[in-house]
Coordinates of C-alpha atoms in Angstrom, one line a residue:
M5 CA 0.0 0.0 -0.3
K6 CA 0.9 3.8 -0.2
R7 CA 3.1 5.2 2.5
P8 CA 5.3 8.2 2.5
L9 CA 8.4 7.4 1.1
G10 CA 10.5 7.7 4.2
A11 CA 8.5 4.6 5.7
Q12 CA 8.8 2.5 2.6
I13 CA 12.6 2.8 2.5
S14 CA 12.7 1.1 5.6
H15 CA 10.6 -1.7 4.5
M16 CA 12.5 -1.7 1.5
L17 CA 15.9 -2.4 3.6
R18 CA 14.2 -4.8 5.7
D19 CA 13.3 -6.6 2.6
R20 CA 17.1 -6.6 1.8
G21 CA 18.0 -8.1 5.0
V22 CA 18.4 -5.1 7.3
E23 CA 17.6 -5.9 10.9
V24 CA 19.1 -3.0 12.7
I25 CA 19.6 0.7 11.9
F26 CA 21.9 3.2 14.1
G27 CA 20.8 6.8 14.2
I28 CA 19.6 10.1 15.9
P29 CA 16.1 11.0 14.7
G30 CA 15.2 14.9 14.2
V31 CA 12.3 17.0 12.5
H32 CA 14.0 16.8 8.8
N33 CA 14.6 13.0 8.7
Q34 CA 11.5 11.9 11.1
E35 CA 9.4 10.6 8.3
M36 CA 12.2 7.8 7.9
Y37 CA 11.2 6.7 11.4
R38 CA 7.8 6.4 10.6
G39 CA 8.2 2.5 9.2
I40 CA 11.0 1.3 11.3
E41 CA 8.9 -0.5 13.9
E42 CA 6.1 -1.3 11.1
A43 CA 9.1 -3.1 9.1
G44 CA 10.2 -5.1 12.1
I45 CA 13.9 -3.2 12.1
T46 CA 15.4 -2.7 15.7
H47 CA 16.6 1.1 15.9
V48 CA 19.8 1.9 18.3
L49 CA 19.8 5.6 19.3
A50 CA 23.3 6.9 19.5
R51 CA 24.5 9.9 21.6
H52 CA 26.1 11.3 18.4
E53 CA 26.2 11.2 14.7
Q54 CA 29.8 10.0 15.0
G55 CA 28.7 7.1 17.3
A56 CA 26.0 6.0 15.0
G57 CA 28.6 6.0 12.1
F58 CA 30.9 3.8 14.1
M59 CA 28.3 1.7 15.5
A60 CA 27.1 0.8 11.9
D61 CA 31.0 0.3 11.2
G62 CA 31.5 -2.4 14.2
Y63 CA 28.4 -4.1 12.8
A64 CA 29.0 -4.7 9.3
R65 CA 32.4 -5.7 10.2
A66 CA 30.9 -8.1 12.7
T67 CA 28.2 -9.5 10.5
G68 CA 29.7 -8.8 7.0
Q69 CA 26.5 -7.2 6.0
P70 CA 26.0 -3.8 5.6
G71 CA 25.6 -1.2 8.6
V72 CA 23.0 1.3 7.9
A73 CA 22.7 4.3 9.5
Y74 CA 20.3 7.4 9.4
V75 CA 21.0 11.0 10.1
I76 CA 19.3 14.5 9.5
T77 CA 20.6 17.3 7.2
G78 CA 23.5 19.4 7.6
P79 CA 25.1 18.8 11.1
G80 CA 24.1 15.0 11.2
L81 CA 25.6 14.2 8.1
C82 CA 28.8 16.0 8.8
N83 CA 29.1 14.5 12.0
I84 CA 29.0 11.0 10.5
M85 CA 31.8 11.9 8.1
T86 CA 34.4 10.6 10.0
P87 CA 33.0 7.1 10.2
M88 CA 32.2 7.2 6.5
G89 CA 35.8 8.0 5.9
Q90 CA 37.1 5.5 8.3
G91 CA 34.8 2.8 6.6
Y92 CA 36.1 3.9 3.1
S93 CA 39.6 3.4 4.3
D94 CA 39.1 0.0 5.9
S95 CA 36.4 -1.4 3.1
V96 CA 33.6 -1.5 5.3
P97 CA 29.7 -1.8 3.8
M98 CA 28.0 1.5 5.2
L99 CA 24.6 2.7 4.0
V100 CA 24.1 6.3 5.3
I101 CA 20.4 7.8 4.6
S102 CA 19.9 11.6 5.2
S103 CA 17.4 13.8 4.7
C104 CA 18.5 17.1 2.6
L105 CA 16.7 20.4 2.0
D106 CA 14.3 20.7 -1.2
E107 CA 16.0 24.0 -2.2
V108 CA 19.3 25.4 -1.5
A109 CA 20.6 27.6 -4.3
A110 CA 17.7 29.7 -4.0
A111 CA 16.9 30.2 -0.3
R112 CA 19.3 31.0 2.5
G113 CA 19.1 30.9 6.4
Q114 CA 17.1 27.6 6.2
L115 CA 17.7 24.9 9.4
H116 CA 20.8 22.9 8.9
Q117 CA 21.5 24.4 5.4
M118 CA 25.0 23.3 3.6
K119 CA 26.1 24.4 0.2
D120 CA 26.5 21.4 -0.9
Q121 CA 25.6 18.3 1.2
E122 CA 26.1 15.6 -1.4
A123 CA 29.3 16.9 -2.5
A124 CA 30.7 16.9 1.2
A125 CA 29.4 13.4 1.8
A126 CA 31.1 12.4 -1.6
A127 CA 34.6 13.3 -0.2
V128 CA 34.6 10.5 2.3
C129 CA 32.5 7.6 0.6
D130 CA 32.4 5.8 -2.5
W131 CA 29.3 7.6 -3.8
S132 CA 26.9 10.3 -2.7
H133 CA 23.8 11.0 -4.7
T134 CA 20.5 12.7 -4.2
A135 CA 17.2 10.6 -4.8
G136 CA 14.8 13.2 -6.3
S137 CA 12.1 10.7 -6.4
A138 CA 10.4 7.7 -4.8
Q139 CA 11.9 5.5 -7.7
A140 CA 15.5 7.1 -7.5
A141 CA 15.4 6.1 -3.8
Y142 CA 14.6 2.7 -4.8
G143 CA 17.0 2.3 -7.6
L144 CA 19.9 4.0 -5.6
I145 CA 19.6 1.5 -2.7
E146 CA 19.2 -1.5 -5.0
R147 CA 22.6 -0.2 -6.7
A148 CA 24.0 0.0 -3.2
F149 CA 23.1 -3.0 -2.2
D150 CA 24.4 -4.8 -5.7
E151 CA 27.7 -3.1 -5.2
F152 CA 28.3 -4.3 -1.6
E153 CA 28.2 -7.6 -3.4
L154 CA 30.3 -6.8 -6.7
N155 CA 32.8 -4.5 -5.5
R156 CA 35.2 -3.8 -3.0
P157 CA 32.4 -2.7 -0.2
R158 CA 32.6 0.7 0.9
P159 CA 30.1 3.3 2.1
K160 CA 27.2 4.7 0.1
H161 CA 25.2 7.9 0.8
I162 CA 22.0 8.5 -0.3
Q163 CA 20.0 11.8 0.6
V164 CA 16.3 12.2 -0.1
P165 CA 14.4 15.8 0.1
I166 CA 12.3 16.3 2.9
A167 CA 9.2 16.8 0.5
Q168 CA 10.3 13.3 -1.1
L169 CA 10.3 11.8 2.5
E170 CA 6.7 13.2 3.2
A171 CA 5.2 12.4 -0.1
E172 CA 3.1 9.2 -0.7
A173 CA 4.7 6.6 -2.4
D174 CA 4.0 3.2 -3.9
P175 CA 6.3 0.3 -2.2
A176 CA 9.6 -0.7 -3.7
P177 CA 10.1 -3.3 -5.9
P178 CA 10.8 -7.0 -4.3
P179 CA 14.7 -7.7 -4.3
N180 CA 16.3 -8.8 -7.1
Q181 CA 18.4 -12.0 -7.3
P182 CA 21.7 -11.3 -5.4
A183 CA 24.5 -10.1 -7.5
L184 CA 27.2 -12.3 -8.5
R185 CA 30.8 -11.2 -7.7
T186 CA 33.8 -12.3 -10.3
K187 CA 34.9 -15.6 -9.4
A188 CA 38.5 -16.9 -10.0
L189 CA 38.6 -20.1 -12.5
D190 CA 41.2 -22.7 -13.1
P191 CA 42.3 -21.0 -16.1
D192 CA 42.7 -17.6 -14.5
I193 CA 45.1 -19.0 -11.9
A194 CA 47.6 -21.1 -14.6
P195 CA 50.2 -17.9 -14.1
V196 CA 50.2 -18.4 -10.8
L197 CA 50.5 -22.2 -10.8
S198 CA 53.4 -21.9 -13.2
L199 CA 55.2 -19.6 -11.1
L200 CA 54.8 -21.8 -8.0
N201 CA 55.7 -25.0 -9.6
T202 CA 59.3 -23.2 -9.9
A203 CA 59.7 -21.5 -6.7
K204 CA 61.7 -22.2 -3.7
R205 CA 60.6 -19.8 -1.4
P206 CA 57.1 -18.8 -2.1
L207 CA 56.0 -16.0 0.2
F208 CA 52.1 -15.1 0.5
I209 CA 50.6 -11.8 2.2
L210 CA 47.2 -12.0 3.0
G211 CA 45.2 -9.0 3.8
G212 CA 41.9 -8.1 4.9
G213 CA 40.2 -9.0 1.4
A214 CA 41.7 -12.8 1.4
R215 CA 38.4 -14.0 3.1
S216 CA 38.8 -18.2 3.3
N217 CA 39.1 -20.7 5.9
L218 CA 41.7 -22.8 3.3
W219 CA 45.0 -20.5 3.7
R220 CA 46.8 -22.7 5.9
Q221 CA 46.2 -25.9 3.9
I222 CA 47.3 -23.9 0.9
L223 CA 50.3 -22.7 2.5
S224 CA 51.1 -26.2 3.6
Q225 CA 50.5 -27.9 0.5
V226 CA 52.7 -25.4 -1.5
G227 CA 55.4 -24.8 1.1
G228 CA 54.9 -21.2 1.3
A229 CA 55.6 -18.7 4.2
C230 CA 53.2 -15.9 4.8
F231 CA 53.0 -12.5 6.6
T232 CA 49.4 -11.1 7.3
T233 CA 48.4 -7.3 7.5
Y234 CA 46.9 -6.4 10.4
A235 CA 43.0 -6.8 8.8
G236 CA 44.2 -10.1 7.8
R237 CA 45.5 -11.9 10.9
G238 CA 44.0 -15.1 11.8
L239 CA 43.5 -16.2 8.4
V240 CA 46.1 -18.9 8.9
G241 CA 45.2 -19.3 12.9
T242 CA 48.1 -20.2 15.3
G243 CA 51.1 -22.3 15.2
Y244 CA 51.8 -22.5 11.7
A245 CA 55.7 -22.6 11.5
L246 CA 56.0 -20.4 8.6
D247 CA 53.9 -17.5 9.6
F248 CA 55.6 -14.4 9.8
G249 CA 52.8 -12.9 11.5
A250 CA 51.4 -9.3 11.4
T251 CA 55.0 -8.0 10.9
L252 CA 55.3 -6.1 7.8
A253 CA 55.8 -3.0 9.7
R254 CA 59.1 -4.3 11.3
P255 CA 61.9 -3.0 8.8
G256 CA 63.6 -6.4 8.7
S257 CA 60.5 -7.6 7.1
A258 CA 62.1 -5.9 3.9
E259 CA 64.7 -8.2 3.9
I260 CA 62.4 -11.4 4.4
V261 CA 60.4 -10.1 1.2
A262 CA 63.5 -9.6 -0.7
S263 CA 64.5 -13.1 -0.2
A264 CA 61.4 -14.8 -1.9
D265 CA 61.5 -15.8 -5.1
L266 CA 57.8 -15.2 -5.7
V267 CA 55.7 -13.1 -3.8
V268 CA 51.7 -13.5 -3.6
A269 CA 49.7 -10.7 -2.3
V270 CA 46.0 -11.5 -1.8
G271 CA 43.3 -8.8 -0.6
T272 CA 45.7 -6.1 0.4
E273 CA 46.6 -2.6 -1.0
L274 CA 50.2 -3.2 0.3
A275 CA 49.5 0.5 1.5
E276 CA 51.6 2.9 3.7
V277 CA 49.5 1.8 7.1
D278 CA 50.4 -2.1 5.9
M279 CA 54.2 -1.7 5.8
W280 CA 55.4 2.0 7.1
R281 CA 57.6 2.2 4.5
A282 CA 57.3 3.0 0.6
D283 CA 58.3 -0.2 -1.0
L284 CA 57.5 -4.0 -0.3
G285 CA 60.9 -4.7 -0.8
H286 CA 60.7 -7.7 -3.3
N287 CA 63.1 -8.5 -5.9
A288 CA 60.9 -11.6 -7.4
P289 CA 57.7 -11.7 -9.4
L290 CA 55.0 -10.1 -7.6
V291 CA 51.3 -11.5 -8.1
R292 CA 48.5 -9.4 -7.1
V293 CA 44.7 -10.6 -6.5
D294 CA 42.2 -8.2 -5.5
L295 CA 38.5 -6.9 -6.4
D296 CA 39.9 -3.4 -7.0
A297 CA 41.5 -2.5 -10.0
E298 CA 43.2 0.6 -8.9
V299 CA 45.0 -1.8 -6.5
L300 CA 46.2 -4.2 -9.1
G301 CA 47.6 -1.1 -11.3
D302 CA 49.7 0.2 -8.7
A303 CA 53.1 1.4 -7.8
H304 CA 54.1 -2.2 -6.5
R305 CA 54.3 -3.3 -10.5
A306 CA 53.1 -6.6 -10.1
L307 CA 53.8 -9.1 -12.8
V308 CA 50.3 -11.2 -12.5
K309 CA 47.3 -9.4 -11.9
L310 CA 43.9 -11.3 -11.2
Q311 CA 40.9 -9.3 -10.6
A312 CA 38.7 -11.6 -8.4
D313 CA 37.4 -12.0 -4.7
G314 CA 40.2 -13.5 -2.4
E315 CA 38.0 -16.3 -1.5
S316 CA 37.3 -17.8 -4.8
F317 CA 40.8 -17.6 -5.5
A318 CA 41.9 -19.3 -2.5
R319 CA 39.4 -22.3 -3.4
T320 CA 40.8 -22.7 -6.8
L321 CA 44.1 -22.6 -5.9
W322 CA 43.9 -25.2 -3.1
A323 CA 42.2 -27.7 -5.5
A324 CA 45.0 -27.0 -7.8
T325 CA 47.6 -27.8 -5.6
E326 CA 46.4 -30.4 -3.8
G327 CA 49.3 -33.2 -3.8
A328 CA 51.9 -30.9 -5.0
D329 CA 55.5 -31.1 -3.9
P330 CA 55.8 -28.4 -1.5
A331 CA 58.8 -25.9 -1.8
T332 CA 61.5 -26.2 1.0
G333 CA 63.3 -23.1 0.7
W334 CA 61.9 -21.7 3.9
S335 CA 63.0 -23.1 7.3
H336 CA 61.0 -23.2 10.5
E337 CA 64.1 -22.1 12.4
E338 CA 64.6 -18.5 10.2
V339 CA 60.8 -17.8 10.7
A340 CA 61.0 -18.4 14.6
E341 CA 64.2 -16.0 15.1
A342 CA 62.3 -13.3 13.3
R343 CA 59.6 -13.3 15.2
T344 CA 61.5 -13.4 18.6
R345 CA 63.6 -10.7 17.3
W346 CA 60.8 -8.6 16.4
R347 CA 58.8 -8.9 19.5
A348 CA 61.8 -7.3 21.3
E349 CA 61.8 -5.0 18.9
V350 CA 58.1 -4.0 19.5
D351 CA 58.6 -4.4 23.1
A352 CA 61.8 -2.0 23.3
L353 CA 59.5 0.6 21.2
R354 CA 56.7 0.8 23.8
P355 CA 58.1 -0.6 26.9
G356 CA 56.0 -2.0 29.6
I357 CA 52.7 -2.7 27.2
L358 CA 53.9 -6.6 26.6
P359 CA 53.2 -8.3 29.8
I360 CA 49.8 -6.8 30.4
L361 CA 48.8 -7.6 27.0
D362 CA 49.9 -11.5 27.2
A363 CA 47.9 -11.3 30.6
L364 CA 45.0 -10.1 29.1
R365 CA 45.2 -12.7 26.2
A366 CA 45.3 -15.3 28.7
A367 CA 41.8 -14.3 30.2
I368 CA 40.0 -13.4 27.0
P369 CA 38.1 -16.2 25.1
P370 CA 39.5 -17.1 21.9
E371 CA 36.2 -16.4 20.1
T372 CA 36.2 -12.7 21.1
M373 CA 35.7 -10.0 18.8
I374 CA 37.9 -7.0 20.0
Y375 CA 37.5 -3.3 18.6
S376 CA 40.6 -0.9 19.2
D377 CA 41.2 2.4 19.2
M378 CA 44.2 4.7 18.1
T379 CA 46.3 4.1 21.4
Q380 CA 49.6 2.5 22.0
F381 CA 48.4 -0.6 23.6
A382 CA 46.7 -1.6 20.6
Y383 CA 49.7 -0.9 18.3
V384 CA 51.5 -3.5 20.2
A385 CA 49.0 -5.8 20.1
K386 CA 48.3 -5.5 16.5
E387 CA 52.0 -7.0 15.6
V388 CA 52.2 -9.7 18.8
W389 CA 48.6 -10.7 19.4
E390 CA 48.1 -13.9 17.4
M391 CA 44.3 -14.4 16.5
S392 CA 43.2 -18.2 15.8
S393 CA 40.1 -16.7 13.7
P394 CA 39.9 -13.8 11.3
Y395 CA 38.1 -10.9 11.3
H396 CA 37.9 -10.9 15.2
W397 CA 39.9 -7.9 15.7
H398 CA 39.1 -4.5 14.3
H399 CA 40.9 -1.4 14.2
P400 CA 40.6 2.3 12.4
T401 CA 43.5 1.7 10.0
G402 CA 44.0 4.0 7.3
F403 CA 42.1 7.0 8.0
G404 CA 43.1 6.3 11.9
T405 CA 40.4 8.2 13.7
L406 CA 40.4 8.3 17.6
G407 CA 37.1 7.7 19.2
Y408 CA 36.4 4.5 17.2
A409 CA 36.4 1.6 19.7
L410 CA 33.4 2.1 22.0
P411 CA 30.7 2.9 19.5
A412 CA 32.0 0.3 17.1
G413 CA 32.3 -2.2 19.8
I414 CA 28.8 -1.5 20.7
G415 CA 27.6 -2.0 17.1
G416 CA 29.5 -5.4 17.1
A417 CA 27.9 -6.4 20.3
V418 CA 24.5 -5.7 19.0
A419 CA 25.4 -8.0 16.0
R420 CA 26.7 -10.7 18.6
R421 CA 24.3 -11.2 21.2
G422 CA 25.5 -14.0 23.4
K423 CA 28.9 -13.8 22.0
P424 CA 31.9 -12.2 23.7
T425 CA 32.9 -8.6 22.4
A426 CA 35.7 -6.2 24.2
V427 CA 36.6 -2.8 23.5
I428 CA 40.1 -1.5 23.8
A429 CA 40.4 2.3 23.8
G430 CA 43.3 4.9 25.2
D431 CA 42.6 7.5 27.9
Y432 CA 42.4 10.6 24.9
G433 CA 40.7 8.7 22.1
F434 CA 37.9 7.7 24.7
H435 CA 37.0 11.6 25.4
Y436 CA 35.8 11.6 21.6
T437 CA 32.8 9.1 21.9
M438 CA 32.6 8.3 25.7
Q439 CA 29.1 9.5 25.8
E440 CA 28.2 6.4 23.9
L441 CA 28.6 4.4 27.4
G442 CA 25.2 5.4 27.7
V443 CA 24.1 3.5 24.5
A444 CA 25.8 0.2 26.0
V445 CA 24.0 0.3 29.5
E446 CA 20.6 1.1 27.6
L447 CA 21.3 -2.1 25.7
G448 CA 22.5 -4.3 28.5
L449 CA 25.6 -5.3 26.9
P450 CA 28.1 -7.2 28.7
L451 CA 31.0 -5.5 27.3
P452 CA 34.7 -4.9 28.9
I453 CA 36.0 -1.9 28.0
I454 CA 39.7 -1.8 28.3
L455 CA 41.0 1.9 29.0
W456 CA 44.7 2.2 28.7
D457 CA 45.3 5.4 30.5
N458 CA 48.9 6.7 30.4
G459 CA 48.0 10.3 31.3
K460 CA 48.9 11.9 27.8
L461 CA 48.9 11.5 24.0
K462 CA 52.2 9.2 24.3
E463 CA 52.7 8.4 20.8
I464 CA 52.8 12.0 19.6
E465 CA 54.9 12.9 22.9
D466 CA 57.5 9.9 21.5
S467 CA 57.1 11.2 18.0
M468 CA 57.8 15.2 18.8
V469 CA 60.9 13.8 20.9
R470 CA 62.2 11.7 17.9
A471 CA 61.8 15.0 15.8
Q472 CA 63.5 16.9 18.5
I473 CA 60.5 19.1 19.0
A474 CA 59.8 19.9 22.7
P475 CA 56.5 18.2 23.6
N476 CA 53.5 20.4 23.7
A477 CA 50.1 20.1 23.8
V478 CA 50.1 16.1 24.6
I479 CA 48.8 16.0 28.0
A480 CA 44.9 16.7 29.0
R481 CA 43.5 16.7 32.2
N482 CA 41.7 13.2 32.5
P483 CA 38.1 12.9 34.6
D484 CA 38.0 10.1 37.0
F485 CA 36.8 7.6 34.5
C486 CA 35.5 5.2 37.0
K487 CA 32.9 7.7 38.3
L488 CA 32.2 9.0 35.0
A489 CA 31.3 5.3 34.0
E490 CA 29.1 4.7 37.3
A491 CA 27.8 8.1 36.3
F492 CA 26.4 6.3 33.3
G493 CA 25.2 3.0 35.0
A494 CA 28.1 1.4 33.9
A495 CA 30.4 -0.9 36.4
A496 CA 33.7 0.0 36.7
A497 CA 37.0 -1.4 38.3
V498 CA 40.8 -0.3 38.7
P499 CA 42.7 -3.5 39.1
S500 CA 46.0 -3.3 40.8
T501 CA 47.7 -6.6 39.4
L502 CA 47.5 -8.6 36.1
E503 CA 45.8 -11.4 38.0
E504 CA 43.1 -8.8 39.4
L505 CA 42.9 -7.5 35.5
Q506 CA 42.4 -11.4 34.5
H507 CA 39.7 -11.7 37.2
T508 CA 37.9 -8.3 36.4
V509 CA 38.0 -9.0 32.5
R510 CA 36.8 -12.6 32.9
G511 CA 33.8 -11.4 35.0
A512 CA 32.9 -8.4 32.7
F513 CA 31.6 -10.8 29.9
D514 CA 29.4 -12.2 32.2
A515 CA 28.1 -9.1 33.5
S516 CA 24.5 -7.4 32.9
G517 CA 25.7 -4.4 31.2
P518 CA 29.1 -2.8 30.3
T519 CA 32.1 -2.6 32.6
L520 CA 34.9 0.1 32.2
I521 CA 38.7 -1.3 33.5
H522 CA 41.1 1.2 34.0
V523 CA 44.4 0.1 33.4
T524 CA 47.5 2.4 34.2
P525 CA 51.3 1.3 33.5
E526 CA 51.5 1.4 37.3
I527 CA 49.9 -2.0 37.1
L528 CA 53.3 -3.7 36.6

């Protein structure tokens, strides 16, 4: 039946599998809220649109399905642009739907007015378009969901004029058949097999797009060593003897890469934030497998370029290499020696964190999904914390925003009811989005929030010292974080020993709401 378009949009989203929407209502987008409950969708009320965006991000990373957010015209959209930029960097499927003014060129002084809202959003997402009719809105939503399946998943923004949201509209058309992504087939991988057949030291670099549970078997079949990017951690599980880990940021990794006689990079940009250097360091032929054509044609100059998803490439490669004679050029000893040396480097670079991480890892169930913020505690963990399963640690790589962990963790916990989710944040970054504690309390989420408080922007202070700049503006007055958490209705604890930390964290997973666990360097 006919309904206002704002209501029809919610029904269309539900027909395409959307179960949760994050957002904040306002007078401009209230018509979008008319159909949410009627469509059977759960709405999570954020305390700030930035929080809503990060919640949608965290939900998408936990489920693999698009995270959806509703925001208002002008400031609402501006506030969610940081999460959109983060999602663009990290290949997160997000759909942001906002209201917009009906006319801006011939009118001034309107509520929430921007000069060009569509263009502003376009700067931080895959695309941003205005739906001037019901059919345009339906078409753009359908396009977004198709592209989430077909292409590298990235945020999209659709804005709908207020008058259109209020106007009566026919229902959206039923969903089409799911779009089919390009798959790697036997002929496609023939050049890769030819190179593998002669390689003695094949090296695989697995990124977040290398989605498959077959990589450990593939590596064993071909005798391959591997690195993972931060986003690819856990793809080979733990204990594989030729796994160098997520250590591409260690300067010595370039020497290892240079010693390989074949490098196969799957689902990774090989970006600055993956390696913290300009060049990978390879001397051997490079194979790139990626959905993104821009990645395939980048400055690393791959010899073989295959545009395909990582999962189908892995499946095809696994079948083609079954029973092959594995290469024997790598030794378990050289991998173990490199990892031991790099662990010591990490500890020396940011001392005092490693023992706390080791204690924390022992207390956290292996199936826990962790969301971390831009903090030294997480920087150390990304290199040394081995993951038994992929896509269980999410970090704001790339765009690198502060304030990500708490709201993203809330989105992940909403998606994973009954499964353990944890948050790791630094004291300064926590200031950005700490108001979202209210959402976690409201929803009764058993969410351990490990707050690393060294009383300063320590990473920036260290960088200033290295640059021979007198540290400036790196210390901010912190509140009593435990009292703050309790004021929101959350539990709080200040463990004084590592054993107490472990006990507190274990208990937090069984609590009836979030627990802020305040940790300082003095715990050692």
